[in-house]
PDB file of C-alpha atoms in Angstrom:
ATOM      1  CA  UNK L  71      26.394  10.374  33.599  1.00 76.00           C
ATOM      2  CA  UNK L  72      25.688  13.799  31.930  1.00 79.00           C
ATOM      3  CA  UNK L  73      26.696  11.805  28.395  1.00 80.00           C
ATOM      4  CA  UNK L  74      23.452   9.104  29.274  1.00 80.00           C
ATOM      5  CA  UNK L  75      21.198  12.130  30.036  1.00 79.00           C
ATOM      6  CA  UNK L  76      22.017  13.608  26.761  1.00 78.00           C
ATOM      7  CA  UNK L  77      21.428  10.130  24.940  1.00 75.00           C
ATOM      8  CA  UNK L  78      17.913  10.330  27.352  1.00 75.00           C
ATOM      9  CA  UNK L  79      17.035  13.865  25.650  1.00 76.00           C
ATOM     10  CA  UNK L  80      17.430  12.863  22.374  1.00 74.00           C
ATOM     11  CA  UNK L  81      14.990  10.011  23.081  1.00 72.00           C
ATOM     12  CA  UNK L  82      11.847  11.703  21.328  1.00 76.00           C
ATOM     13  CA  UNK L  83      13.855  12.202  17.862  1.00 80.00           C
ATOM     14  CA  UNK L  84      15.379   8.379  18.018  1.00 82.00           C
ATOM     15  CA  UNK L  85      11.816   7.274  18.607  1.00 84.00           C
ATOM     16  CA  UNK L  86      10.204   9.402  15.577  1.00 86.00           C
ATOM     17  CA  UNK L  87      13.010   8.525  13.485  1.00 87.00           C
ATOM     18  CA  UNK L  88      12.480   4.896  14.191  1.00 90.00           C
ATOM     19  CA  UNK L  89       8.658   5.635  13.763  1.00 90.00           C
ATOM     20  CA  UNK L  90       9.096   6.879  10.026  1.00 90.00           C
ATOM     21  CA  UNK L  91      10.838   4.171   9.116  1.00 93.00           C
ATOM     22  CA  UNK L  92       8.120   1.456  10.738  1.00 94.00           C
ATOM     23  CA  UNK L  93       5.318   3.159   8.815  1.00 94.00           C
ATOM     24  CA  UNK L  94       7.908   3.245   5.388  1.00 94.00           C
ATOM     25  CA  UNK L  95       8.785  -0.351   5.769  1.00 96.00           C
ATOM     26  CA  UNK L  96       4.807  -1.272   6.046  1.00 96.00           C
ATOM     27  CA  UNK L  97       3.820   1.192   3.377  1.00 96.00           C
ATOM     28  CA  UNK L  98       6.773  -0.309   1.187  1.00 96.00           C
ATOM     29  CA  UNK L  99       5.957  -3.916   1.575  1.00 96.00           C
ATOM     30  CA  UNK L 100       2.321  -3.684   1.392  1.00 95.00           C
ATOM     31  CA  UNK L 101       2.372  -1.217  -2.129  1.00 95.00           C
ATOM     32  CA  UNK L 102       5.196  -3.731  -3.627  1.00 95.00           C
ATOM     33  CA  UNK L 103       2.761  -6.934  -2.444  1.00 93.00           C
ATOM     34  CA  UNK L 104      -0.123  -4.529  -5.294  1.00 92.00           C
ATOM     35  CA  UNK L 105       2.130  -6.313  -7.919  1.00 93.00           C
ATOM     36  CA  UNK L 106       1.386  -9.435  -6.898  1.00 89.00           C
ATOM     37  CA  UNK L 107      -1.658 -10.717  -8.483  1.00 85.00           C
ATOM     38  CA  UNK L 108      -3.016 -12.602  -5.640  1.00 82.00           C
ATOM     39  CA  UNK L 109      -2.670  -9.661  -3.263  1.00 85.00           C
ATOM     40  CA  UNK L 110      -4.460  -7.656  -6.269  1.00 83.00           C
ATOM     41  CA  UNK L 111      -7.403 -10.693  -6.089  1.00 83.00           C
ATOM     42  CA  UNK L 112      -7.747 -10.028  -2.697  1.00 83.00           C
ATOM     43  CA  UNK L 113      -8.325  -6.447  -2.645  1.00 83.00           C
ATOM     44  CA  UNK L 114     -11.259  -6.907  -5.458  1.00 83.00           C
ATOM     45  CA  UNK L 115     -13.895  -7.864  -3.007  1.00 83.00           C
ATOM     46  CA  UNK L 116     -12.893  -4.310  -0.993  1.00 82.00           C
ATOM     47  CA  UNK L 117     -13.287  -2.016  -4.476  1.00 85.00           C
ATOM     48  CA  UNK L 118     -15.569  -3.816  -6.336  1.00 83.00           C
ATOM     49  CA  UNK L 119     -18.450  -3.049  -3.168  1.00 85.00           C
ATOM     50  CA  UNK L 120     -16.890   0.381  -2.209  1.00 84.00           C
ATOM     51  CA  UNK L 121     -18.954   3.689  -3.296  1.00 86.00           C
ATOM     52  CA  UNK L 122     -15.708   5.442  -3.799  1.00 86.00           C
ATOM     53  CA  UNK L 123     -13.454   2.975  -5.928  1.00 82.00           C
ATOM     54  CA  UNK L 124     -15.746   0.789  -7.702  1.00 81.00           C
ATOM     55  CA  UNK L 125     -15.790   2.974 -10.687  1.00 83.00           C
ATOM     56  CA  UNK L 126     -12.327   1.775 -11.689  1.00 82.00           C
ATOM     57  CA  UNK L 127     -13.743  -2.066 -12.399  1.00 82.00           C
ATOM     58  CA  UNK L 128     -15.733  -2.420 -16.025  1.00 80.00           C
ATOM     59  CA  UNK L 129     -18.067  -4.584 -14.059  1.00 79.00           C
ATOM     60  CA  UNK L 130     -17.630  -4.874 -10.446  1.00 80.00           C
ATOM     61  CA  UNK L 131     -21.648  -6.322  -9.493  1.00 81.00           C
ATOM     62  CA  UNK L 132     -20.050  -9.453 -11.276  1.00 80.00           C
ATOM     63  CA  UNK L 133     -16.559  -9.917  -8.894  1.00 78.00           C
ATOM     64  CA  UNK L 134     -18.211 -12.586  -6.464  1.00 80.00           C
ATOM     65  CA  UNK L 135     -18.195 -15.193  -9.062  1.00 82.00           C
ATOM     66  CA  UNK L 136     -14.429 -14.625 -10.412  1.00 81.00           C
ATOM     67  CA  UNK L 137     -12.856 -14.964  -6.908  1.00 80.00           C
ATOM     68  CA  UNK L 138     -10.346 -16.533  -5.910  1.00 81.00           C
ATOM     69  CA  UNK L 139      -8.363 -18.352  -3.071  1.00 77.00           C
ATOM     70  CA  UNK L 140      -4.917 -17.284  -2.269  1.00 75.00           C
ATOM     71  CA  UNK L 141      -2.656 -19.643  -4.660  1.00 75.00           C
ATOM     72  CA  UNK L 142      -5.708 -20.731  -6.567  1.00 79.00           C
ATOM     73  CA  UNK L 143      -5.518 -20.005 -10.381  1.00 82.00           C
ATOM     74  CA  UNK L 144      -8.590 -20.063 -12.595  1.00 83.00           C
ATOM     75  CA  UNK L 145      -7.777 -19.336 -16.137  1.00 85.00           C
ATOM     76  CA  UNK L 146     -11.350 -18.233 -16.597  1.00 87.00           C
ATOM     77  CA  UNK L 147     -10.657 -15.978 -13.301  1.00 84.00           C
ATOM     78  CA  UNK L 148      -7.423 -14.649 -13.939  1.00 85.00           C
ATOM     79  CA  UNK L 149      -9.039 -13.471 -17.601  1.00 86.00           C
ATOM     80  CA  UNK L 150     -12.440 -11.782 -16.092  1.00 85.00           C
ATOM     81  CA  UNK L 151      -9.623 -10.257 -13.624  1.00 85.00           C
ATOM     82  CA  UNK L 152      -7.674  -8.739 -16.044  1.00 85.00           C
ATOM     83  CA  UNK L 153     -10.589  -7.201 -18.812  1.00 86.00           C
ATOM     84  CA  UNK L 154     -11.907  -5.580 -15.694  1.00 86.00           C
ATOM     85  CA  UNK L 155      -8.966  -3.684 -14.844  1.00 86.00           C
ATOM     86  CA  UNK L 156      -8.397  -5.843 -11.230  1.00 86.00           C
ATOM     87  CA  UNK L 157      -4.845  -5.746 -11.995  1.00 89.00           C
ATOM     88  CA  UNK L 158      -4.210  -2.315 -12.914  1.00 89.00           C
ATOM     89  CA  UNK L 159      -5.772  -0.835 -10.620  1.00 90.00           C
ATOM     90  CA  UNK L 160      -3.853  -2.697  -7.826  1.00 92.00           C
ATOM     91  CA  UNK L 161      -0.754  -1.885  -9.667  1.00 94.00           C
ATOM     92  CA  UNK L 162      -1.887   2.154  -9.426  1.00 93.00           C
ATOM     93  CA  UNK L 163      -2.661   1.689  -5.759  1.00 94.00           C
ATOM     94  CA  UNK L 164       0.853   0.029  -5.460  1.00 96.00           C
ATOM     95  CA  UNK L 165       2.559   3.049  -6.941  1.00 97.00           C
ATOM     96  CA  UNK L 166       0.843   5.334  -4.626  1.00 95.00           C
ATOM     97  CA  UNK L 167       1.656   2.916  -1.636  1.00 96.00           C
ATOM     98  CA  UNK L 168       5.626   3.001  -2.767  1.00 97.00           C
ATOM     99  CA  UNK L 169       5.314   6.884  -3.434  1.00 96.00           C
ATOM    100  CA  UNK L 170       4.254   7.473   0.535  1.00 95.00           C
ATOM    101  CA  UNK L 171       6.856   5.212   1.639  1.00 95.00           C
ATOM    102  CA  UNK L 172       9.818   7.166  -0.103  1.00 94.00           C
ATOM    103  CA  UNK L 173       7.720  10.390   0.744  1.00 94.00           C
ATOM    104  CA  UNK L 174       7.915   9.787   4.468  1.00 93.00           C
ATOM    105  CA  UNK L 175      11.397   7.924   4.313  1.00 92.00           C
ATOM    106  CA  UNK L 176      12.750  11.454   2.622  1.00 92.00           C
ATOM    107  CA  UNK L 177      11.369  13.462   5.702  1.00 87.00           C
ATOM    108  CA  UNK L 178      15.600  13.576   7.394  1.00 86.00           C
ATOM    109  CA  UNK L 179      16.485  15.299   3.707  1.00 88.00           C
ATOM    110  CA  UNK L 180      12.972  17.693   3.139  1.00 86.00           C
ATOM    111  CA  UNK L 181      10.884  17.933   6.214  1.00 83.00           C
ATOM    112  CA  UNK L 182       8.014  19.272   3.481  1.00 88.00           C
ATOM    113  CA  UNK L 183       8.115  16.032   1.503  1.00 83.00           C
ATOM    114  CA  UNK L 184       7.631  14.122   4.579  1.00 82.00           C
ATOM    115  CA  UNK L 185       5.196  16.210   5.784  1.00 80.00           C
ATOM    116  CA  UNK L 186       3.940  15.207   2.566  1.00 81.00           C
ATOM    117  CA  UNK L 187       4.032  11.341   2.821  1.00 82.00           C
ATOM    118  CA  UNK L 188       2.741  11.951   6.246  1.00 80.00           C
ATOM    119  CA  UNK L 189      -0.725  13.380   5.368  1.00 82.00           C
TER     120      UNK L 189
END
C-alpha cells in the first residue's frame, strides 16, 4: 500500500514531465512541418495581413493572388513565393519552433533553459 501512495505523490511531477514533452512533440512537429513548402503557403495569408510580420514579405498587399491549395503547384506561384521571401521566412519561424521544443525538452538537464523554452 504505502509503495502505491508514494507512486500517488509523485503524480504532479509524472504529469509535468509528461506535459513538457506534449508541448515538445507539438512544437517539434509543427516547426519541422515550416520546411515544408505547403505548410509555408499556408501561413502566407497569416503574415502577409499581420501588422507585426508583414515586413518580412517584399510585397505582401499582392499574396491573395499567388495562393495556393494544399498539393496545388503553380510554377508562377511557387516563383512569386519564393522572390518574396514566403519560404524563408517559414524556414526562420521553423528554427525558432525546433529551438523551443529542445528548449523545453532540456528542462530535466537545466531547469533555466526550460524555463527558457517555457516563456
Amino acid at each position: 500500500m504505502e509503495k502505491y501512495l508514494h507512486l500517488l505523490s509523485r503524480g504532479d511531477k509524472i504529469g509535468l514531465t509528461l506535459i513538457r514533452l506534449s508541448i515538445a512533440i507539438v512544437f517539434m512537429w509543427i516547426g519541422l512541418l515550416k520546411f515544408v513548402p505547403y505548410e509555408a503557403d499556408s501561413i502566407t495569408p497569416f503574415v502577409a495581413n499581420s501588422p507585426l510580420m508583414s515586413f518580412f514579405y517584399e510585397h505582401p498587399e499582392d499574396y491573395k493572388q499567388y495562393l495556393t491549395h494544399e498539393g496545388e503547384y503553380k510554377p508562377e506561384a511557387r516563383a512569386w513565393q519564393t522572390a518574396n521571401n514566403i519560404y524563408g521566412f517559414s524556414n526562420g519561424l521553423g528554427v525558432v519552433e525546433v529551438i523551443i521544443a529542445l528548449l523545453v525538452l532540456a528542462n530535466p538537464v537545466n531547469r533555466w533553459l526550460g524555463l527558457l523554452g517555457g516563456l
